[in-house]
PDB file of C-alpha atoms in Angstrom:
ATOM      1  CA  UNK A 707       0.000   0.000   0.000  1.00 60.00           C
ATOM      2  CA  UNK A 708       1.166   3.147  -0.723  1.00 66.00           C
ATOM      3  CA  UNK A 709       2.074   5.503   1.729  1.00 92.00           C
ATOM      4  CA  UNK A 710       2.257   8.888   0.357  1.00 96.00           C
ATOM      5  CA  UNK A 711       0.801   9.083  -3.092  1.00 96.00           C
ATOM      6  CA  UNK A 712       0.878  12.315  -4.974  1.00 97.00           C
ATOM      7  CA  UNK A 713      -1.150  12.990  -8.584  1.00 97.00           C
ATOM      8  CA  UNK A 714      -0.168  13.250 -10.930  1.00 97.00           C
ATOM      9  CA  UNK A 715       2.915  11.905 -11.541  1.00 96.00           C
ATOM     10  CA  UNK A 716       3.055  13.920 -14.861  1.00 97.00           C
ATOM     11  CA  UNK A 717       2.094  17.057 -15.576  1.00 97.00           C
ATOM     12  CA  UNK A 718       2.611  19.033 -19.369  1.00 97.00           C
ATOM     13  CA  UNK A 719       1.234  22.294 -19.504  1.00 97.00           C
ATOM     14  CA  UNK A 720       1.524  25.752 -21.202  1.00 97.00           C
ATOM     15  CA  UNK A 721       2.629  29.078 -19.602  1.00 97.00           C
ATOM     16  CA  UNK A 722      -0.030  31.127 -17.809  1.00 97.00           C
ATOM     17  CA  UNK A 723      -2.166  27.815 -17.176  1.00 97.00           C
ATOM     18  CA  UNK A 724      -3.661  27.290 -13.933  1.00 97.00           C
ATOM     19  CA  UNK A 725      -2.513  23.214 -12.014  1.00 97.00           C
ATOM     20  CA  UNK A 726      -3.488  21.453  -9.393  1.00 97.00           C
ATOM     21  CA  UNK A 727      -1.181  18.862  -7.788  1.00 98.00           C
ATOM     22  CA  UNK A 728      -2.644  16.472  -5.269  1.00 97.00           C
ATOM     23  CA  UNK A 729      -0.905  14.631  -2.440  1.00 97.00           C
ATOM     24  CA  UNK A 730      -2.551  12.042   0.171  1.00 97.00           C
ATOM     25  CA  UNK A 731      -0.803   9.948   3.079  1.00 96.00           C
ATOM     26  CA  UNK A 732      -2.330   6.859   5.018  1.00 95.00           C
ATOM     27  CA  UNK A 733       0.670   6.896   7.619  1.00 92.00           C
ATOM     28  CA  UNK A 734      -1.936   8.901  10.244  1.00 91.00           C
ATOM     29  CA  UNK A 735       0.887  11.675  10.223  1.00 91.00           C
ATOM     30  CA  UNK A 736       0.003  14.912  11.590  1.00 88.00           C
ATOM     31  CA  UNK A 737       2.473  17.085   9.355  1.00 90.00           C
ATOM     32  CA  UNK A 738       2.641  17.332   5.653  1.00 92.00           C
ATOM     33  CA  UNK A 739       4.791  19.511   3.137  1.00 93.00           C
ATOM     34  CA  UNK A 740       5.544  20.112  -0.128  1.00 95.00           C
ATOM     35  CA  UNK A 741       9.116  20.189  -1.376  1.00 95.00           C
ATOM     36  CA  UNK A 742      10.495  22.094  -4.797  1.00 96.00           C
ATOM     37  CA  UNK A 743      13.468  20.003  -6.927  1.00 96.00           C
ATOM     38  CA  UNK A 744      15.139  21.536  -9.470  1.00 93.00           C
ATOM     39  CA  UNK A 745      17.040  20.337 -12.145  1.00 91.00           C
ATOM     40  CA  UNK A 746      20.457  20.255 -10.285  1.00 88.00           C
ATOM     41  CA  UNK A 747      18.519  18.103  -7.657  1.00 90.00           C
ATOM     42  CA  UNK A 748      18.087  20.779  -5.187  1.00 91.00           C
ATOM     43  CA  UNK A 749      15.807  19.951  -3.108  1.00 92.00           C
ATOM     44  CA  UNK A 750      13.950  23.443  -1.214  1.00 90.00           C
ATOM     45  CA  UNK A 751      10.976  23.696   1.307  1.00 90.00           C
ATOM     46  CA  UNK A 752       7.651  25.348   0.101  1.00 92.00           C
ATOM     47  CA  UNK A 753       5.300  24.399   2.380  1.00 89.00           C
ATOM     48  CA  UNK A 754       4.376  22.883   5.709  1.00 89.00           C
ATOM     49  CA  UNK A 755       1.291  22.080   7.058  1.00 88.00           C
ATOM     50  CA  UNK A 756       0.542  20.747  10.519  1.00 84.00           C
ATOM     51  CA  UNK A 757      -2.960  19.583  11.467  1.00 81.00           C
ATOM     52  CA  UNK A 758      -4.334  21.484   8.687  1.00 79.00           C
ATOM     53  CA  UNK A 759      -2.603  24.380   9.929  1.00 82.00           C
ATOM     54  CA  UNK A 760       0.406  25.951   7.751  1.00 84.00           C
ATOM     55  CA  UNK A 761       3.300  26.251   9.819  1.00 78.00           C
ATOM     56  CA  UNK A 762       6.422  26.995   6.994  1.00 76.00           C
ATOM     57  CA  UNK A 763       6.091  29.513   4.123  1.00 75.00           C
ATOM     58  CA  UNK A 764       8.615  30.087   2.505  1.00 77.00           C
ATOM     59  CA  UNK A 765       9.558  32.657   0.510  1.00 78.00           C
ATOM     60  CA  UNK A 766       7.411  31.447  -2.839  1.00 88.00           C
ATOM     61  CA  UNK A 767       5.570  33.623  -5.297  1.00 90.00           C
ATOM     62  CA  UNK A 768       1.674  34.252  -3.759  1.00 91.00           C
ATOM     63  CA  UNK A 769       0.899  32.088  -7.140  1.00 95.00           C
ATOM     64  CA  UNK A 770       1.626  29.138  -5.435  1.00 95.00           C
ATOM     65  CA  UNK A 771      -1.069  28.485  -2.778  1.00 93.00           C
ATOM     66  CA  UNK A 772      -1.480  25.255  -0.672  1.00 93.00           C
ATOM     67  CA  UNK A 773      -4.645  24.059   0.827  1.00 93.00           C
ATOM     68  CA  UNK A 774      -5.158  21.334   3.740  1.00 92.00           C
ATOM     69  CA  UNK A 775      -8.842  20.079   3.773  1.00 91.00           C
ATOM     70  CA  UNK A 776      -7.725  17.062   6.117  1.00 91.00           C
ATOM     71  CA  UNK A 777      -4.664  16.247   7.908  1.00 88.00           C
ATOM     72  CA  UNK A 778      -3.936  13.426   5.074  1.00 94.00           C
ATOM     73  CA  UNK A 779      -4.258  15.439   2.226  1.00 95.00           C
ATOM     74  CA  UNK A 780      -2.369  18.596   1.240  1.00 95.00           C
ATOM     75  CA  UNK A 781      -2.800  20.014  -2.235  1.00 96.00           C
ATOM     76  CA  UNK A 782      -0.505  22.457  -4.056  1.00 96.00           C
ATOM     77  CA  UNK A 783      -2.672  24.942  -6.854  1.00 97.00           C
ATOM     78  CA  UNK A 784      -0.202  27.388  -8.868  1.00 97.00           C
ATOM     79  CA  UNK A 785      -1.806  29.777 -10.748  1.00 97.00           C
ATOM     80  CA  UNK A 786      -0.179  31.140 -14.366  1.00 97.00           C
ATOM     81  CA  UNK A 787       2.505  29.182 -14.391  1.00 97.00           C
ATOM     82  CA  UNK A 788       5.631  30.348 -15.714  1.00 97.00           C
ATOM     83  CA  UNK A 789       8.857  28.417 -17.509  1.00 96.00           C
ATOM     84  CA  UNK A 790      10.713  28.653 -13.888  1.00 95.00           C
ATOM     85  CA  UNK A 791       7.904  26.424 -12.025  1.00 96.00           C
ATOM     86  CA  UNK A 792       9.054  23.263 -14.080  1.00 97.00           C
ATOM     87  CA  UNK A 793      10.275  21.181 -11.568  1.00 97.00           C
ATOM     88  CA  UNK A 794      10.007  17.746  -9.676  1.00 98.00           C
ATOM     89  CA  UNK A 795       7.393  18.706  -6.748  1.00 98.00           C
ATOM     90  CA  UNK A 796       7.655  16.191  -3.780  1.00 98.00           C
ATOM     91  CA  UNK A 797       4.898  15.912  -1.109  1.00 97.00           C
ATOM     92  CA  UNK A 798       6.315  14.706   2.625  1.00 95.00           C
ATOM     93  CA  UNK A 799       4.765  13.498   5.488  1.00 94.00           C
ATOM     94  CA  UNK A 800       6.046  12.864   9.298  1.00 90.00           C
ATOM     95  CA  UNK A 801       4.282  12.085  12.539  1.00 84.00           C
ATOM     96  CA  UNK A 802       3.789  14.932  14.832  1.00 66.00           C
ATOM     97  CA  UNK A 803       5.727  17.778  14.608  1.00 60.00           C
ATOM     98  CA  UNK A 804       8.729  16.378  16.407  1.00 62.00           C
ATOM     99  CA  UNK A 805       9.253  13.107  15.014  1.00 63.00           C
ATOM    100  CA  UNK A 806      12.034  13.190  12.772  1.00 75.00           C
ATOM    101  CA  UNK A 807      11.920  10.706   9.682  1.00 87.00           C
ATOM    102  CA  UNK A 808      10.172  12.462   6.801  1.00 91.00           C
ATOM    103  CA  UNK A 809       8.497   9.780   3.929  1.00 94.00           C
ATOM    104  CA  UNK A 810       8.270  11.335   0.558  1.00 97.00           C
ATOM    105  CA  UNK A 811       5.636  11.076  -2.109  1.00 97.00           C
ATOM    106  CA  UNK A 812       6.716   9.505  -5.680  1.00 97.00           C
ATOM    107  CA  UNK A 813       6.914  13.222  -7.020  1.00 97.00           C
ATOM    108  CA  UNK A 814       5.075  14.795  -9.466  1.00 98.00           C
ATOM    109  CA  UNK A 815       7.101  16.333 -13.013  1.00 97.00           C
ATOM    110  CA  UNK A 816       5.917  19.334 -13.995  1.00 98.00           C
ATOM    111  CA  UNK A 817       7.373  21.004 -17.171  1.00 97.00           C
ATOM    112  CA  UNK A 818       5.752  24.191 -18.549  1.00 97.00           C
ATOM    113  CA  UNK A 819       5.941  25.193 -21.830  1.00 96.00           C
TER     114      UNK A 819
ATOM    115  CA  UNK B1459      19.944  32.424   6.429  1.00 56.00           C
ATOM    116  CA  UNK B1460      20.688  28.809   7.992  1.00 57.00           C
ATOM    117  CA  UNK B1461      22.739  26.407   5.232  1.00 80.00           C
ATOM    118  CA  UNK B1462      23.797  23.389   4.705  1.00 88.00           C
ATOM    119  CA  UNK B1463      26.364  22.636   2.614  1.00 91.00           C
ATOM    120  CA  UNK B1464      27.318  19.233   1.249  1.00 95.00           C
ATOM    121  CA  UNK B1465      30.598  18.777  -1.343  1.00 96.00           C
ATOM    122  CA  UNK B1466      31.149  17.073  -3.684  1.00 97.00           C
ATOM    123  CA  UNK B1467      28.184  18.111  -5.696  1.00 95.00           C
ATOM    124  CA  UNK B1468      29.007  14.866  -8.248  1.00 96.00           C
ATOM    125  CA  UNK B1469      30.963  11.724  -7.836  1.00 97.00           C
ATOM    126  CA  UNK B1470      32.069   9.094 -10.100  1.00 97.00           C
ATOM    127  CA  UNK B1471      33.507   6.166  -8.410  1.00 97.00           C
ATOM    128  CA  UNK B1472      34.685   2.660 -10.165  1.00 97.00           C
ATOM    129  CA  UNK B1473      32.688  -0.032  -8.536  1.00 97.00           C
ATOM    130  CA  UNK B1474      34.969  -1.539  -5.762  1.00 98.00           C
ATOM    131  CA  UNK B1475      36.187   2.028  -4.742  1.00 98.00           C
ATOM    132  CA  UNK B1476      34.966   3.938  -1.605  1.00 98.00           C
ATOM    133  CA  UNK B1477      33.055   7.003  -1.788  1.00 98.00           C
ATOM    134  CA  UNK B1478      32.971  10.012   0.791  1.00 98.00           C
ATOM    135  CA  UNK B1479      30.601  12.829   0.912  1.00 98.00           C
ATOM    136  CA  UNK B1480      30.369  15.740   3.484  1.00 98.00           C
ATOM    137  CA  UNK B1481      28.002  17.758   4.859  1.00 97.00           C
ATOM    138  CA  UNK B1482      28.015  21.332   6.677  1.00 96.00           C
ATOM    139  CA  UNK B1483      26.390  23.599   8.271  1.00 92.00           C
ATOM    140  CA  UNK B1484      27.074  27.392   8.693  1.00 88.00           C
ATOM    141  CA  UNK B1485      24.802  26.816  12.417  1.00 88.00           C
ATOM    142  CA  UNK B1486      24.807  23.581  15.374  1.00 91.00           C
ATOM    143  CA  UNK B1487      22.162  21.344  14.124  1.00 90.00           C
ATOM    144  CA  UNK B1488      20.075  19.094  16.906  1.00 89.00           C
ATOM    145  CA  UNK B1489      19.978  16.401  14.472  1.00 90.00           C
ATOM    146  CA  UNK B1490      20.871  15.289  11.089  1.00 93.00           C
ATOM    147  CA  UNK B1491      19.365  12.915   8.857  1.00 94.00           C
ATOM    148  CA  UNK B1492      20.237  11.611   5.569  1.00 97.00           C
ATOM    149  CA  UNK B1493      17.975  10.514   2.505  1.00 97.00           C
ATOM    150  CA  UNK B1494      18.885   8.484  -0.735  1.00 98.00           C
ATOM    151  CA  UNK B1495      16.970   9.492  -3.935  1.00 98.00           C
ATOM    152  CA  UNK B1496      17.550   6.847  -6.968  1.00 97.00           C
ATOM    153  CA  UNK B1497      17.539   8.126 -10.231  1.00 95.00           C
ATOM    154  CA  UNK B1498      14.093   9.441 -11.406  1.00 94.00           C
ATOM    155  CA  UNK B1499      12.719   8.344  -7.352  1.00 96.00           C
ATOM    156  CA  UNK B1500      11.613  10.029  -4.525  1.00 97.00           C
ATOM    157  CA  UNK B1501      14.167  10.526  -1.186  1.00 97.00           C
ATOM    158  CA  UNK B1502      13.992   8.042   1.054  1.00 96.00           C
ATOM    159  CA  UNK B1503      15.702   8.445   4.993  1.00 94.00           C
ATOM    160  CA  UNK B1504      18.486   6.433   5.959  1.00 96.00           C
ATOM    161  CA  UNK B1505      19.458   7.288   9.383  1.00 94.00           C
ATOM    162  CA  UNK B1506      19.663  10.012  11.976  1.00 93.00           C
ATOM    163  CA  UNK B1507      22.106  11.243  13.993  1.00 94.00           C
ATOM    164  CA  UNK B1508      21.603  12.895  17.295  1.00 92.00           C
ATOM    165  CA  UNK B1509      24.580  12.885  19.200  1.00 94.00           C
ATOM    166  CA  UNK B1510      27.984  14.487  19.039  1.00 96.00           C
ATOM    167  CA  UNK B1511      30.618  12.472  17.641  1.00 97.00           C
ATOM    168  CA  UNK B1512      28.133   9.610  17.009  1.00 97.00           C
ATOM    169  CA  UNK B1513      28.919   7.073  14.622  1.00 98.00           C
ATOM    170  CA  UNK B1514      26.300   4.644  12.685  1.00 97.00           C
ATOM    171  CA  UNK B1515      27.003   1.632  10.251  1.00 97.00           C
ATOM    172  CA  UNK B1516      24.474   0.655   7.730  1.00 96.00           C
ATOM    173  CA  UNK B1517      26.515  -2.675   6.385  1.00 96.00           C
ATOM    174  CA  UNK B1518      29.056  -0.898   3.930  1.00 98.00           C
ATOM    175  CA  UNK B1519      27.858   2.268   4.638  1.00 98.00           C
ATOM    176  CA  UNK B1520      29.085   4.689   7.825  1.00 98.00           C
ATOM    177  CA  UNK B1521      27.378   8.161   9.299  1.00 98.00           C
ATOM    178  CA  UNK B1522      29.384  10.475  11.234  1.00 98.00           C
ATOM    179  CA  UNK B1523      28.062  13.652  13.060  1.00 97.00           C
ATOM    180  CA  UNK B1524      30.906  15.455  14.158  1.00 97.00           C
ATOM    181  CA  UNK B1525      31.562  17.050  17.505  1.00 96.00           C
ATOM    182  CA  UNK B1526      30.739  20.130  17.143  1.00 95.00           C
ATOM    183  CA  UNK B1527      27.384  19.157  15.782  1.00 94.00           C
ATOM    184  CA  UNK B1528      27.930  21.297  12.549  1.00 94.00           C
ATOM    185  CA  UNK B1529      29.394  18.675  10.290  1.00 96.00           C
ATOM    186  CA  UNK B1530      28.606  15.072   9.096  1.00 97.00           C
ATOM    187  CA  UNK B1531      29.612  12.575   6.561  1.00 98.00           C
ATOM    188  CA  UNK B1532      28.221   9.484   4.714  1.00 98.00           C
ATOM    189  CA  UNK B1533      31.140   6.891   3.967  1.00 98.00           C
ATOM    190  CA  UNK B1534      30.356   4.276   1.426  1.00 98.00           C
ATOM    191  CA  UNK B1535      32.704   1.058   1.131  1.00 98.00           C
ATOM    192  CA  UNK B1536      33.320  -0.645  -1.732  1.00 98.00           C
ATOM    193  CA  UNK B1537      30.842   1.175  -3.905  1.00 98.00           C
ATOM    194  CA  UNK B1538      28.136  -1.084  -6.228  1.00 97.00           C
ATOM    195  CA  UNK B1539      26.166  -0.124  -8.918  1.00 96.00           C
ATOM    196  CA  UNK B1540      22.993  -0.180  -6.621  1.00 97.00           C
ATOM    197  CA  UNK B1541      24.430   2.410  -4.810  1.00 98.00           C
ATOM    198  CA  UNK B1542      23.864   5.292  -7.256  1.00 98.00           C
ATOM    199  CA  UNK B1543      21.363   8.235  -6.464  1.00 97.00           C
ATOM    200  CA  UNK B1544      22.094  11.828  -4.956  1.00 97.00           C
ATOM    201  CA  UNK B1545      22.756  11.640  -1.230  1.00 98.00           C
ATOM    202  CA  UNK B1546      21.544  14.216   0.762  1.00 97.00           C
ATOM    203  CA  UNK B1547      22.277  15.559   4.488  1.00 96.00           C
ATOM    204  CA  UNK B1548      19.286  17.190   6.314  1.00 94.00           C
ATOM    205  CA  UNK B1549      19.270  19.391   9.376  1.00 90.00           C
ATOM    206  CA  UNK B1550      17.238  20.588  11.856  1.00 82.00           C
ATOM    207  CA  UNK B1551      18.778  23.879  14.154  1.00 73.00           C
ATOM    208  CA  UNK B1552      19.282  23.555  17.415  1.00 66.00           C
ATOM    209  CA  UNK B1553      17.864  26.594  18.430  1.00 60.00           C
ATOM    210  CA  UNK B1554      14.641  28.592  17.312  1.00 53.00           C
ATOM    211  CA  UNK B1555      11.827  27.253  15.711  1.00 53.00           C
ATOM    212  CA  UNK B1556      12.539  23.309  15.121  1.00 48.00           C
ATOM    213  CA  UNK B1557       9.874  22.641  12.729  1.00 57.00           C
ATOM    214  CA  UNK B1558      11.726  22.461   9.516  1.00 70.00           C
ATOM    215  CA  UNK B1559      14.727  20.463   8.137  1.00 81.00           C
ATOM    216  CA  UNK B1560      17.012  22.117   6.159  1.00 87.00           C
ATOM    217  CA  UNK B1561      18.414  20.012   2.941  1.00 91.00           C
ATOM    218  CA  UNK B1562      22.058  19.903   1.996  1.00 93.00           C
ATOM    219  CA  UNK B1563      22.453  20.362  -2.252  1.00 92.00           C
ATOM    220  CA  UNK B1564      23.244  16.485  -2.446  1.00 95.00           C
ATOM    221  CA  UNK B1565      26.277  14.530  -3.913  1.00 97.00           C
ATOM    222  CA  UNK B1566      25.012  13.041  -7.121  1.00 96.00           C
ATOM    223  CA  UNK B1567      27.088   8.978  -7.106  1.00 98.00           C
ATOM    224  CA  UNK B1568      27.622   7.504  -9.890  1.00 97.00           C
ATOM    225  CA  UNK B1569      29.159   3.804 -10.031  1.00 97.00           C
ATOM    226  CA  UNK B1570      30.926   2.762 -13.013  1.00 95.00           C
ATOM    227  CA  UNK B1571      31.200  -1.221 -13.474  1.00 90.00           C
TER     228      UNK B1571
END
């Protein structure tokens, strides 16, 4: 069974278009975020939410907006994307908000045209 | 702000050979972790360190979190082909708020046969 899933795993899209990636976890974990990879594998925080509540923003254009509607699921929506956003997005999960071990979602490849 | 530094940023080993890569940070961390991401996969956690001047083996591989609690290392022995991915550090500060981890820019292995 899979423990953090994200959808979709590919995602081809033109500039200014408006995404939606989604990202679920069955581990009962209390904290979720979203990660940013680019190319040279760097891997950068966006987001973290913790019982539905966002704890980490980072500094990320106010196109990118997360939304929580359950502690298992955290979505990321990006409005107007632009050539820069093409990237490997990676959900996480972790129990609590001091247990250590994050588990990461497959990743979802987003390349904007 | 807070980094975490890991060098080299690419290795290319023979298979057989040892492979060394190090990780530091500009601040004391409470903890460090490290993750292994396979080609075109998600980053999975290997261990965590907690103490200073700990030592952990993983069969050929060794984690060291160095006294001062700003430095580690991941020492692979006798390298395989499975072994190849992008290693990365990850550390949480000792002081402040706790509630992210901050990933090192990873040391892409590559294992020649």
């Amino acid at each position: 069974d899979t423990a953090v899933s994200q959808t979709p795993k590919y995602l081809v899209t033109q500039m200014g278009n408006d995404k939606s990636i989604k990202c679920e976890q069955n581990l009962g974990h209390d904290t979720m975020y979203w990660y940013k990879q680019d190319s040279k594998k760097f891997l950068k925080i966006m987001f973290s939410y913790n019982n539905k509540e966002l704890i980490i923003n980072e500094t990320v254009p106010n196109r990118f907006s997360p939304k929580s509607p359950d502690k298992a699921h955290l979505n990321l929506h990006i409005n107007s994307l632009e050539l820069g956003d093409s990237a490997v997005y990676f959900c996480a999960s972790r129990y609590g908000q001091w247990q250590e071990t994050q588990y990461f979602g497959p990743g979802t490849r987003l390349l904007v045209l | 702000g807070q980094q975490v530094m890991q060098i080299p940023q690419y290795q290319h080993v023979q298979e057989g050979e040892d492979f060394t890569t190090y990780c530091n940070s500009s601040t004391t961390l409470s903890n460090i972790q490290w993750y292994k991401q396979r080609p075109g996969g998600h980053p999975v956690f290997l261990i965590q360190l907690v103490k200073s001047g700990e030592v952990k083996k993983q069969k050929r591989l060794t984690f060291q979190f160095g006294e001062a609690k700003k430095n580690s290392s991941l020492h692979i022995t006798a390298t395989q082909t499975t072994d190849v991915g992008t290693y990365f550090c990850a550390g949480r500060l000792s002081s402040g708020s706790a509630r992210q981890l901050t990933f090192g820019s990873g040391t892409q292995l590559t294992v020649l046969p």
